[in-house]
Structure formats: structure tokens, C-alpha cells
Amino acid sequence: MRIGFIGLGNMGGPMARNLLKAGHTLTVFDLSKKAVEELFELGAMKADSPAKVAQSEVEVIITMLPASAHVKRVYLGEEGVLANVSRGVLLIDSSTIDPLSAREVAAAATARGNPMLDAPVSGGTLGAANGTLTFMVGGALDDFERARPVLAGMGKNIVHCGGAGNGQVAKVANNMLLGISMVAVAEAMALGVALGMDGKTLAGIINTSSGRCWSSEVNNPYPGVLENAPASRGYSGGFGSDLMLKDLGLASEAARQVRQPVILGAMAEQLYQRFSAQGNGGLDFSAIIRTYLKETQA
Ligand code: NAD
């Protein structure tokens, strides 16, 4: 298929590489010339603006951008996708943004005769590199079916979540829970250790008991519990605290718009906000346990 790809960062870069590997023809754009050159060397064609991507002969355009403001600029701006794309081209935004912005952009696209899906992902940079991402997709079912073979080149688990914006709804709900559960595991691990328990033994008990969750089992925040977790390498790599802060902010903002209380989500957001303000935004989000530990412990 002929695909336009805009946003070649930590996620978009490897996703675009997998589409090339799957045999698709790509026209790519990013503000970073280096990112564009890397894809060009692998066989993609270059464009120098979102408008140029839209004007090239593509059947599908995928975007993987940092946040709502970038998505709105790329789709709705004067030199953007919607002002330049042919009717019928399928638009897929895989950025993580708030559901209401996703619905606004999708409505503008539909009004111009372009079907649009929101398709945020989970699986991180490793999932992007290995082509094992989960796609949470919002939009019309027939558009979802049209997108499925393209998404299958980048992910393993491709789920239709309902109408426009629902992919983002699934993503913000899941990530809000993840943020809360990480803080909860950090608090429990720190308490157990402060009361004299060995961290590894405590994690073993939790992971065979009712407290078990992804944050305790796969990304335990206590150093030394899991050899391959960020906690055992100074919290480098993984999912940055600033990205978690962004996702908790999206959940709070979406909740505010429908007057839905998210009490623990807001507390987790504030904890990550303080953590980020202290200069820790680049550390894996499990490093939030440092809020609880004495300096010598982590
Ligand atoms: P990133 O910052 O590495 O990449 C974003 C890219 O978009 C950059 O290369 C930037 O130059 C480009 N860009 C920004 N504005 C642009 C514009 N106007 N036109 C063209 N290109 C533009 O971010 P990322 O880690 O790739 O994340 C992308 C999205 O995926 C975010 O919404 C993020 O929340 C989400 N996400 C990230 C991860 C992760 O582990 N990194 C996991 C799941 C979801």
C-alpha cells in the first residue's frame, strides 16, 4: 500500500521501518531532517511538509506526534493534511492525545470526505521496534477493517474500541490505572522494606497474592527485585515519568470535560508533577518509588 507517515520519533521511526519491511511504499515527513534521512536511506520517499505528504499519491496517512497541539497543527493547519489530501484517503492518528481533540479532528476529516481513526498504541519503544504494539482503535468498523492490514505491519493486538475517540478513551483509562498502580506498588514496597522485609521476598509474596499487578510483576519499582527492570539500572530506559505525567494529565482533562471524578488519578498526577519538577522526568516512571525511599535505598 502507499502510505504517508508523519512523525518519525522514538515510536514513529521504528513503526515506519516496520511498514517498509512489510513491503509498503512510504512517503515520510518529520521536523527532524535526520529522522527523515534515516527512513530515506531505507527506501522511503521524502516530503518536506505535511501538505506534501498529503499531495503525494498515498492511500493512507499515519501520524505519530507528541501531543494534541501537534496533531491539530498537522491535520487542521493551512499547510496541513486536511487542506491538501484527496477525498477518501484514510487517516490514522496513533499519537496519544485527549479523546475530545481526537473526535474534533476526526469530525473535521469526515466533513472533508476523509475517514479517520484514532489508533493510540501501548507496548513502548520495544513494541514499536519488534512490531508487537497493541493498537486501540476508534472509528467506523469498515474503516477499521481497511486499516487492519496496515496496522498488522506494526502491531500484534489490534482492537476496535468503538466510535471516534474511543481508542484514546481506552488508552487514557489504561494509563491512568497504570500510573495509580505504580504509585501504589511503590508505597507498599517502601512500607514493607521500612518495616524490615527483604524487597525481593516481599515482591514474591505480592506477586502470588491479591496485590499482584503489572507494576509489581513486570516493572517492580524496588531496585534489585527484577534484573531486567529499569529499577535495577538506575531507572534508565522504559517509560519516562514525563510521559506518564502527560497521560495522567490527559485523563484529568478528559474527566473534567465530562465531570467525572478521578480522585486517585489526580493524586498520581500531582505526585508525578512534583517528581518531574524535581528533575526526574526522564527517569522510568517506576522511579516514583524514590519519593518514598531513603536516599541510600534507590
Ligand atoms: P517523540 O518525541 O520521540 O517523537 C515525536 C516526533 O514528532 C518527533 O520526531 C518530532 O520531530 C515530530 N514532530 C513534532 N511536531 C511535528 C510536526 N508538526 N510535523 C512533523 N513532525 C513533527 O515521541 P514518541 O515517543 O515517538 O511518542 C509519540 C506519541 O506516542 C506520543 O503521543 C506518546 O505519548 C505516544 N507513546 C509513546 C510511547 C513511548 O514509549 N515513547 C509509548 C506509547 C505511546
mmCIF file of C-alpha atoms and ligand atoms in Angstrom:
data_model
loop_
_atom_site.group_PDB
_atom_site.id
_atom_site.type_symbol
_atom_site.label_atom_id
_atom_site.label_comp_id
_atom_site.label_asym_id
_atom_site.label_seq_id
_atom_site.Cartn_x
_atom_site.Cartn_y
_atom_site.Cartn_z
ATOM 1 C CA MET A 1 0.000 0.000 0.000
ATOM 2 C CA ARG A 2 1.140 3.626 -0.491
ATOM 3 C CA ILE A 3 1.401 5.181 2.953
ATOM 4 C CA GLY A 4 2.272 8.686 4.170
ATOM 5 C CA PHE A 5 3.940 8.757 7.596
ATOM 6 C CA ILE A 6 4.342 11.943 9.668
ATOM 7 C CA GLY A 7 6.265 11.921 12.980
ATOM 8 C CA LEU A 8 9.350 9.702 12.996
ATOM 9 C CA GLY A 9 10.390 9.895 16.659
ATOM 10 C CA ASN A 10 11.091 7.151 19.183
ATOM 11 C CA MET A 11 7.868 5.384 18.235
ATOM 12 C CA GLY A 12 7.114 6.592 14.698
ATOM 13 C CA GLY A 13 10.637 5.848 13.412
ATOM 14 C CA PRO A 14 10.588 2.111 14.165
ATOM 15 C CA MET A 15 6.907 1.848 13.169
ATOM 16 C CA ALA A 16 7.689 3.337 9.752
ATOM 17 C CA ARG A 17 10.671 0.968 9.393
ATOM 18 C CA ASN A 18 8.365 -1.996 10.023
ATOM 19 C CA LEU A 19 5.945 -0.776 7.348
ATOM 20 C CA LEU A 20 8.822 -0.644 4.861
ATOM 21 C CA LYS A 21 9.845 -4.164 5.899
ATOM 22 C CA ALA A 22 6.245 -5.314 5.345
ATOM 23 C CA GLY A 23 6.545 -4.162 1.716
ATOM 24 C CA HIS A 24 4.591 -0.885 1.813
ATOM 25 C CA THR A 25 5.677 2.232 -0.081
ATOM 26 C CA LEU A 26 6.292 5.157 2.262
ATOM 27 C CA THR A 27 6.416 8.942 1.928
ATOM 28 C CA VAL A 28 7.656 10.419 5.193
ATOM 29 C CA PHE A 29 7.939 13.767 6.957
ATOM 30 C CA ASP A 30 9.281 14.932 10.310
ATOM 31 C CA LEU A 31 10.541 18.298 11.532
ATOM 32 C CA SER A 32 13.814 16.467 12.184
ATOM 33 C CA LYS A 33 15.771 16.165 8.920
ATOM 34 C CA LYS A 34 17.901 13.437 10.479
ATOM 35 C CA ALA A 35 14.834 11.288 11.166
ATOM 36 C CA VAL A 36 13.665 11.733 7.549
ATOM 37 C CA GLU A 37 17.128 10.884 6.161
ATOM 38 C CA GLU A 38 17.235 7.657 8.169
ATOM 39 C CA LEU A 39 13.996 6.449 6.573
ATOM 40 C CA PHE A 40 15.086 7.714 3.147
ATOM 41 C CA GLU A 41 18.201 5.542 3.372
ATOM 42 C CA LEU A 42 15.943 2.551 3.999
ATOM 43 C CA GLY A 43 13.892 3.239 0.863
ATOM 44 C CA ALA A 44 11.190 5.738 1.877
ATOM 45 C CA MET A 45 10.432 8.837 -0.185
ATOM 46 C CA LYS A 46 10.905 12.236 1.442
ATOM 47 C CA ALA A 47 8.387 15.063 1.738
ATOM 48 C CA ASP A 48 9.144 18.477 3.228
ATOM 49 C CA SER A 49 5.778 19.227 4.849
ATOM 50 C CA PRO A 50 2.542 17.515 5.924
ATOM 51 C CA ALA A 51 0.952 19.175 2.856
ATOM 52 C CA LYS A 52 3.470 17.450 0.558
ATOM 53 C CA VAL A 53 2.764 14.078 2.166
ATOM 54 C CA ALA A 54 -0.955 14.678 1.638
ATOM 55 C CA GLN A 55 -0.422 15.696 -2.002
ATOM 56 C CA SER A 56 1.644 12.618 -2.843
ATOM 57 C CA GLU A 57 -0.233 9.606 -4.129
ATOM 58 C CA VAL A 58 -0.993 7.924 -0.820
ATOM 59 C CA GLU A 59 -3.910 5.732 0.192
ATOM 60 C CA VAL A 60 -3.343 6.038 3.921
ATOM 61 C CA ILE A 61 -1.685 8.673 6.140
ATOM 62 C CA ILE A 62 -0.401 7.765 9.607
ATOM 63 C CA THR A 63 0.683 10.325 12.197
ATOM 64 C CA MET A 64 2.738 9.672 15.360
ATOM 65 C CA LEU A 65 3.169 13.050 17.043
ATOM 66 C CA PRO A 66 3.867 14.182 20.613
ATOM 67 C CA ALA A 67 0.551 15.747 21.724
ATOM 68 C CA SER A 68 -2.839 17.254 20.761
ATOM 69 C CA ALA A 69 -1.425 20.628 19.663
ATOM 70 C CA HIS A 70 0.907 18.933 17.143
ATOM 71 C CA VAL A 71 -1.902 16.710 15.844
ATOM 72 C CA LYS A 72 -4.221 19.696 15.350
ATOM 73 C CA ARG A 73 -1.488 21.662 13.583
ATOM 74 C CA VAL A 74 -0.601 18.797 11.246
ATOM 75 C CA TYR A 75 -4.218 17.992 10.317
ATOM 76 C CA LEU A 76 -6.032 21.324 10.592
ATOM 77 C CA GLY A 77 -3.291 23.889 9.793
ATOM 78 C CA GLU A 78 -3.206 25.806 6.488
ATOM 79 C CA GLU A 79 -0.262 23.720 5.292
ATOM 80 C CA GLY A 80 -1.778 20.683 6.937
ATOM 81 C CA VAL A 81 -3.126 17.346 5.819
ATOM 82 C CA LEU A 82 -6.850 18.116 5.504
ATOM 83 C CA ALA A 83 -6.368 21.167 3.296
ATOM 84 C CA ASN A 84 -4.307 19.107 0.845
ATOM 85 C CA VAL A 85 -5.399 15.493 0.879
ATOM 86 C CA SER A 86 -7.640 13.802 -1.722
ATOM 87 C CA ARG A 87 -11.076 12.650 -0.628
ATOM 88 C CA GLY A 88 -11.208 9.066 0.551
ATOM 89 C CA VAL A 89 -7.619 8.799 1.806
ATOM 90 C CA LEU A 90 -7.748 7.001 5.174
ATOM 91 C CA LEU A 91 -6.226 8.986 8.061
ATOM 92 C CA ILE A 92 -4.860 7.227 11.154
ATOM 93 C CA ASP A 93 -3.545 9.129 14.168
ATOM 94 C CA SER A 94 -1.535 6.920 16.525
ATOM 95 C CA SER A 95 -0.396 9.722 18.860
ATOM 96 C CA THR A 96 -1.676 9.649 22.437
ATOM 97 C CA ILE A 97 -3.967 12.674 22.777
ATOM 98 C CA ASP A 98 -7.169 13.526 24.657
ATOM 99 C CA PRO A 99 -10.312 11.835 23.311
ATOM 100 C CA LEU A 100 -12.177 15.086 22.667
ATOM 101 C CA SER A 101 -9.385 16.508 20.484
ATOM 102 C CA ALA A 102 -9.317 13.186 18.608
ATOM 103 C CA ARG A 103 -13.072 13.491 17.998
ATOM 104 C CA GLU A 104 -12.697 17.112 16.856
ATOM 105 C CA VAL A 105 -10.037 16.245 14.272
ATOM 106 C CA ALA A 106 -11.956 13.149 13.130
ATOM 107 C CA ALA A 107 -15.126 15.232 12.636
ATOM 108 C CA ALA A 108 -13.194 17.769 10.528
ATOM 109 C CA ALA A 109 -11.703 14.939 8.443
ATOM 110 C CA THR A 110 -15.068 13.227 7.930
ATOM 111 C CA ALA A 111 -16.623 16.541 6.878
ATOM 112 C CA ARG A 112 -13.983 16.753 4.096
ATOM 113 C CA GLY A 113 -14.664 13.210 2.928
ATOM 114 C CA ASN A 114 -11.746 11.512 4.683
ATOM 115 C CA PRO A 115 -12.368 8.617 7.063
ATOM 116 C CA MET A 116 -10.290 8.912 10.217
ATOM 117 C CA LEU A 117 -9.293 6.544 13.011
ATOM 118 C CA ASP A 118 -7.616 7.263 16.332
ATOM 119 C CA ALA A 119 -5.241 4.361 16.971
ATOM 120 C CA PRO A 120 -3.004 5.010 20.005
ATOM 121 C CA VAL A 121 -0.641 2.250 20.995
ATOM 122 C CA SER A 122 0.781 0.506 24.001
ATOM 123 C CA GLY A 123 3.953 -1.551 24.051
ATOM 124 C CA GLY A 124 6.563 1.211 24.180
ATOM 125 C CA THR A 125 9.637 1.636 22.026
ATOM 126 C CA LEU A 126 10.455 -2.077 22.265
ATOM 127 C CA GLY A 127 6.998 -2.995 20.944
ATOM 128 C CA ALA A 128 7.422 -0.411 18.174
ATOM 129 C CA ALA A 129 10.802 -1.893 17.179
ATOM 130 C CA ASN A 130 9.580 -5.504 17.329
ATOM 131 C CA GLY A 131 6.250 -4.841 15.590
ATOM 132 C CA THR A 132 4.321 -6.119 18.597
ATOM 133 C CA LEU A 133 2.351 -2.995 19.555
ATOM 134 C CA THR A 134 -1.245 -3.085 20.738
ATOM 135 C CA PHE A 135 -3.468 -0.706 18.748
ATOM 136 C CA MET A 136 -6.617 0.652 20.417
ATOM 137 C CA VAL A 137 -8.718 1.901 17.546
ATOM 138 C CA GLY A 138 -11.656 4.308 17.488
ATOM 139 C CA GLY A 139 -13.749 4.962 14.377
ATOM 140 C CA ALA A 140 -16.159 3.272 11.961
ATOM 141 C CA LEU A 141 -15.887 -0.515 11.757
ATOM 142 C CA ASP A 142 -15.404 -0.626 7.966
ATOM 143 C CA ASP A 143 -12.560 1.921 8.231
ATOM 144 C CA PHE A 144 -11.050 -0.226 10.996
ATOM 145 C CA GLU A 145 -11.157 -3.251 8.675
ATOM 146 C CA ARG A 146 -9.473 -1.189 5.956
ATOM 147 C CA ALA A 147 -6.726 -0.148 8.367
ATOM 148 C CA ARG A 148 -6.164 -3.596 9.869
ATOM 149 C CA PRO A 149 -3.614 -4.899 7.291
ATOM 150 C CA VAL A 150 -1.573 -1.701 7.667
ATOM 151 C CA LEU A 151 -1.664 -1.799 11.469
ATOM 152 C CA ALA A 152 -0.759 -5.501 11.361
ATOM 153 C CA GLY A 153 2.620 -4.449 9.925
ATOM 154 C CA MET A 154 3.356 -2.634 13.202
ATOM 155 C CA GLY A 155 1.434 -4.494 15.878
ATOM 156 C CA LYS A 156 0.094 -7.818 17.076
ATOM 157 C CA ASN A 157 -3.026 -6.936 19.009
ATOM 158 C CA ILE A 158 -5.411 -4.716 17.051
ATOM 159 C CA VAL A 159 -8.650 -3.899 18.847
ATOM 160 C CA HIS A 160 -11.688 -1.937 17.699
ATOM 161 C CA CYS A 161 -12.855 0.087 20.727
ATOM 162 C CA GLY A 162 -15.929 1.774 19.215
ATOM 163 C CA GLY A 163 -16.558 5.139 17.556
ATOM 164 C CA ALA A 164 -14.188 8.070 17.019
ATOM 165 C CA GLY A 165 -12.092 8.894 20.090
ATOM 166 C CA ASN A 166 -12.665 5.555 21.803
ATOM 167 C CA GLY A 167 -9.134 4.344 21.093
ATOM 168 C CA GLN A 168 -7.921 7.334 23.119
ATOM 169 C CA VAL A 169 -10.512 6.614 25.815
ATOM 170 C CA ALA A 170 -9.102 3.093 26.227
ATOM 171 C CA LYS A 171 -5.548 4.425 26.271
ATOM 172 C CA VAL A 172 -6.112 7.164 28.890
ATOM 173 C CA ALA A 173 -8.144 4.848 31.148
ATOM 174 C CA ASN A 174 -5.449 2.151 30.992
ATOM 175 C CA ASN A 175 -2.568 4.549 31.552
ATOM 176 C CA MET A 176 -4.294 6.327 34.418
ATOM 177 C CA LEU A 177 -4.692 2.930 36.103
ATOM 178 C CA LEU A 178 -1.034 2.156 35.374
ATOM 179 C CA GLY A 179 0.114 5.416 36.991
ATOM 180 C CA ILE A 180 -2.032 4.804 40.068
ATOM 181 C CA SER A 181 -0.933 1.170 40.376
ATOM 182 C CA MET A 182 2.748 2.110 40.105
ATOM 183 C CA VAL A 183 2.414 4.639 42.932
ATOM 184 C CA ALA A 184 0.512 2.030 44.979
ATOM 185 C CA VAL A 185 3.162 -0.659 44.447
ATOM 186 C CA ALA A 186 5.923 1.839 45.261
ATOM 187 C CA GLU A 187 4.166 2.780 48.507
ATOM 188 C CA ALA A 188 3.611 -0.843 49.538
ATOM 189 C CA MET A 189 7.165 -1.945 48.671
ATOM 190 C CA ALA A 190 8.661 1.006 50.578
ATOM 191 C CA LEU A 191 6.467 0.267 53.603
ATOM 192 C CA GLY A 192 7.420 -3.415 53.642
ATOM 193 C CA VAL A 193 11.130 -2.642 53.398
ATOM 194 C CA ALA A 194 10.888 0.103 56.070
ATOM 195 C CA LEU A 195 9.283 -2.482 58.374
ATOM 196 C CA GLY A 196 12.214 -4.821 57.864
ATOM 197 C CA MET A 197 11.235 -7.055 54.967
ATOM 198 C CA ASP A 198 13.552 -8.026 52.106
ATOM 199 C CA GLY A 199 12.358 -6.349 48.872
ATOM 200 C CA LYS A 200 12.663 -9.436 46.697
ATOM 201 C CA THR A 201 10.802 -11.652 49.182
ATOM 202 C CA LEU A 202 8.031 -9.087 49.562
ATOM 203 C CA ALA A 203 7.663 -8.767 45.776
ATOM 204 C CA GLY A 204 7.450 -12.567 45.572
ATOM 205 C CA ILE A 205 4.612 -12.599 48.121
ATOM 206 C CA ILE A 206 2.724 -9.755 46.393
ATOM 207 C CA ASN A 207 3.112 -11.441 43.010
ATOM 208 C CA THR A 208 1.495 -14.641 44.255
ATOM 209 C CA SER A 209 -1.142 -12.776 46.272
ATOM 210 C CA SER A 210 -4.014 -10.381 45.679
ATOM 211 C CA GLY A 211 -1.819 -7.275 45.339
ATOM 212 C CA ARG A 212 -0.275 -8.556 42.127
ATOM 213 C CA CYS A 213 -0.406 -6.309 39.042
ATOM 214 C CA TRP A 214 1.794 -5.332 36.065
ATOM 215 C CA SER A 215 3.619 -2.726 38.162
ATOM 216 C CA SER A 216 4.523 -5.303 40.830
ATOM 217 C CA GLU A 217 5.241 -8.194 38.499
ATOM 218 C CA VAL A 218 6.804 -6.851 35.298
ATOM 219 C CA ASN A 219 8.157 -3.433 36.284
ATOM 220 C CA ASN A 220 8.631 -3.671 40.039
ATOM 221 C CA PRO A 221 9.967 -0.306 41.245
ATOM 222 C CA TYR A 222 12.159 -1.669 44.059
ATOM 223 C CA PRO A 223 15.832 -1.946 42.982
ATOM 224 C CA GLY A 224 17.149 -5.463 42.584
ATOM 225 C CA VAL A 225 13.772 -7.258 42.552
ATOM 226 C CA LEU A 226 13.749 -7.784 38.790
ATOM 227 C CA GLU A 227 17.069 -7.998 37.000
ATOM 228 C CA ASN A 228 15.789 -6.542 33.721
ATOM 229 C CA ALA A 229 13.534 -3.821 35.094
ATOM 230 C CA PRO A 230 14.550 -0.135 34.907
ATOM 231 C CA ALA A 231 14.744 -0.134 38.754
ATOM 232 C CA SER A 232 17.826 -2.357 38.525
ATOM 233 C CA ARG A 233 19.677 0.022 36.151
ATOM 234 C CA GLY A 234 19.111 3.391 37.810
ATOM 235 C CA TYR A 235 15.650 3.771 36.215
ATOM 236 C CA SER A 236 17.071 4.388 32.735
ATOM 237 C CA GLY A 237 15.089 3.374 29.631
ATOM 238 C CA GLY A 238 11.491 2.245 29.952
ATOM 239 C CA PHE A 239 8.534 4.648 30.022
ATOM 240 C CA GLY A 240 9.578 8.135 31.082
ATOM 241 C CA SER A 241 7.962 9.821 34.102
ATOM 242 C CA ASP A 242 7.174 12.857 31.938
ATOM 243 C CA LEU A 243 5.223 10.645 29.502
ATOM 244 C CA MET A 244 3.277 9.215 32.437
ATOM 245 C CA LEU A 245 2.640 12.756 33.659
ATOM 246 C CA LYS A 246 1.350 13.668 30.206
ATOM 247 C CA ASP A 247 -1.042 10.681 30.132
ATOM 248 C CA LEU A 248 -2.332 11.380 33.654
ATOM 249 C CA GLY A 249 -2.934 14.965 32.541
ATOM 250 C CA LEU A 250 -4.936 13.706 29.548
ATOM 251 C CA ALA A 251 -7.058 11.568 31.873
ATOM 252 C CA SER A 252 -7.702 14.500 34.263
ATOM 253 C CA GLU A 253 -8.576 16.809 31.375
ATOM 254 C CA ALA A 254 -10.920 14.285 29.750
ATOM 255 C CA ALA A 255 -12.515 13.593 33.151
ATOM 256 C CA ARG A 256 -13.053 17.315 33.762
ATOM 257 C CA GLN A 257 -14.853 17.675 30.465
ATOM 258 C CA VAL A 258 -17.463 15.067 31.464
ATOM 259 C CA ARG A 259 -17.453 15.969 35.204
ATOM 260 C CA GLN A 260 -16.212 12.505 36.150
ATOM 261 C CA PRO A 261 -14.223 12.293 39.411
ATOM 262 C CA VAL A 262 -10.752 10.724 39.104
ATOM 263 C CA ILE A 263 -9.524 11.147 42.650
ATOM 264 C CA LEU A 264 -6.614 8.700 42.674
ATOM 265 C CA GLY A 265 -5.691 9.661 39.107
ATOM 266 C CA ALA A 266 -5.378 13.310 40.175
ATOM 267 C CA MET A 267 -3.231 12.343 43.187
ATOM 268 C CA ALA A 268 -0.957 10.249 40.986
ATOM 269 C CA GLU A 269 -0.727 13.167 38.548
ATOM 270 C CA GLN A 270 0.354 15.532 41.340
ATOM 271 C CA LEU A 271 2.981 13.052 42.565
ATOM 272 C CA TYR A 272 4.434 12.791 39.053
ATOM 273 C CA GLN A 273 4.236 16.559 38.619
ATOM 274 C CA ARG A 274 6.353 17.123 41.732
ATOM 275 C CA PHE A 275 8.716 14.321 40.696
ATOM 276 C CA SER A 276 9.158 15.915 37.273
ATOM 277 C CA ALA A 277 9.679 19.376 38.772
ATOM 278 C CA GLN A 278 12.493 17.884 40.841
ATOM 279 C CA GLY A 279 14.272 16.997 37.592
ATOM 280 C CA ASN A 280 13.265 13.340 37.308
ATOM 281 C CA GLY A 281 11.068 13.495 34.190
ATOM 282 C CA GLY A 282 13.495 11.420 32.116
ATOM 283 C CA LEU A 283 13.591 8.503 34.557
ATOM 284 C CA ASP A 284 11.338 5.471 34.097
ATOM 285 C CA PHE A 285 8.016 6.091 35.855
ATOM 286 C CA SER A 286 8.778 3.334 38.396
ATOM 287 C CA ALA A 287 11.372 5.748 39.863
ATOM 288 C CA ILE A 288 8.428 7.392 41.676
ATOM 289 C CA ILE A 289 9.420 4.997 44.495
ATOM 290 C CA ARG A 290 12.251 7.440 45.248
ATOM 291 C CA THR A 291 9.538 9.662 46.708
ATOM 292 C CA TYR A 292 9.207 7.050 49.436
ATOM 293 C CA LEU A 293 12.698 5.625 49.926
ATOM 294 C CA LYS A 294 15.581 6.981 51.931
ATOM 295 C CA GLU A 295 18.396 8.221 49.648
ATOM 296 C CA THR A 296 20.598 5.249 50.353
ATOM 297 C CA GLN A 297 17.946 2.783 49.152
ATOM 298 C CA ALA A 298 17.352 3.792 45.494
HETATM 299 P P1 NAD B 1 8.955 11.647 20.064
HETATM 300 O O1 NAD B 1 9.013 12.991 20.690
HETATM 301 O O2 NAD B 1 10.147 10.750 20.114
HETATM 302 O O3 NAD B 1 8.549 11.794 18.504
HETATM 303 C C1 NAD B 1 7.654 12.734 18.007
HETATM 304 C C2 NAD B 1 8.143 13.163 16.629
HETATM 305 O O4 NAD B 1 7.183 14.066 16.068
HETATM 306 C C3 NAD B 1 9.479 13.877 16.664
HETATM 307 O O5 NAD B 1 10.376 13.243 15.775
HETATM 308 C C4 NAD B 1 9.144 15.294 16.211
HETATM 309 O O6 NAD B 1 10.162 15.913 15.450
HETATM 310 C C5 NAD B 1 7.919 15.040 15.358
HETATM 311 N N1 NAD B 1 7.070 16.227 15.168
HETATM 312 C C6 NAD B 1 6.631 17.107 16.085
HETATM 313 N N2 NAD B 1 5.864 18.055 15.500
HETATM 314 C C7 NAD B 1 5.819 17.751 14.196
HETATM 315 C C8 NAD B 1 5.208 18.357 13.056
HETATM 316 N N3 NAD B 1 4.482 19.474 13.184
HETATM 317 N N4 NAD B 1 5.369 17.766 11.848
HETATM 318 C C9 NAD B 1 6.122 16.638 11.735
HETATM 319 N N5 NAD B 1 6.734 16.032 12.761
HETATM 320 C C10 NAD B 1 6.592 16.594 13.970
HETATM 321 O O7 NAD B 1 7.679 10.929 20.710
HETATM 322 P P2 NAD B 1 7.370 9.353 20.727
HETATM 323 O O8 NAD B 1 7.994 8.741 21.919
HETATM 324 O O9 NAD B 1 7.619 8.806 19.362
HETATM 325 O O10 NAD B 1 5.798 9.387 21.017
HETATM 326 C C11 NAD B 1 4.850 9.715 20.019
HETATM 327 C C12 NAD B 1 3.460 9.514 20.602
HETATM 328 O O11 NAD B 1 3.318 8.159 21.040
HETATM 329 C C13 NAD B 1 3.184 10.387 21.833
HETATM 330 O O12 NAD B 1 1.856 10.835 21.782
HETATM 331 C C14 NAD B 1 3.405 9.436 23.008
HETATM 332 O O13 NAD B 1 2.647 9.784 24.149
HETATM 333 C C15 NAD B 1 2.925 8.127 22.410
HETATM 334 N N6 NAD B 1 3.504 6.914 23.011
HETATM 335 C C16 NAD B 1 4.838 6.859 23.339
HETATM 336 C C17 NAD B 1 5.357 5.701 23.904
HETATM 337 C C18 NAD B 1 6.820 5.615 24.265
HETATM 338 O O14 NAD B 1 7.196 4.666 24.983
HETATM 339 N N7 NAD B 1 7.675 6.511 23.775
HETATM 340 C C19 NAD B 1 4.522 4.605 24.147
HETATM 341 C C20 NAD B 1 3.181 4.666 23.772
HETATM 342 C C21 NAD B 1 2.686 5.839 23.206
#
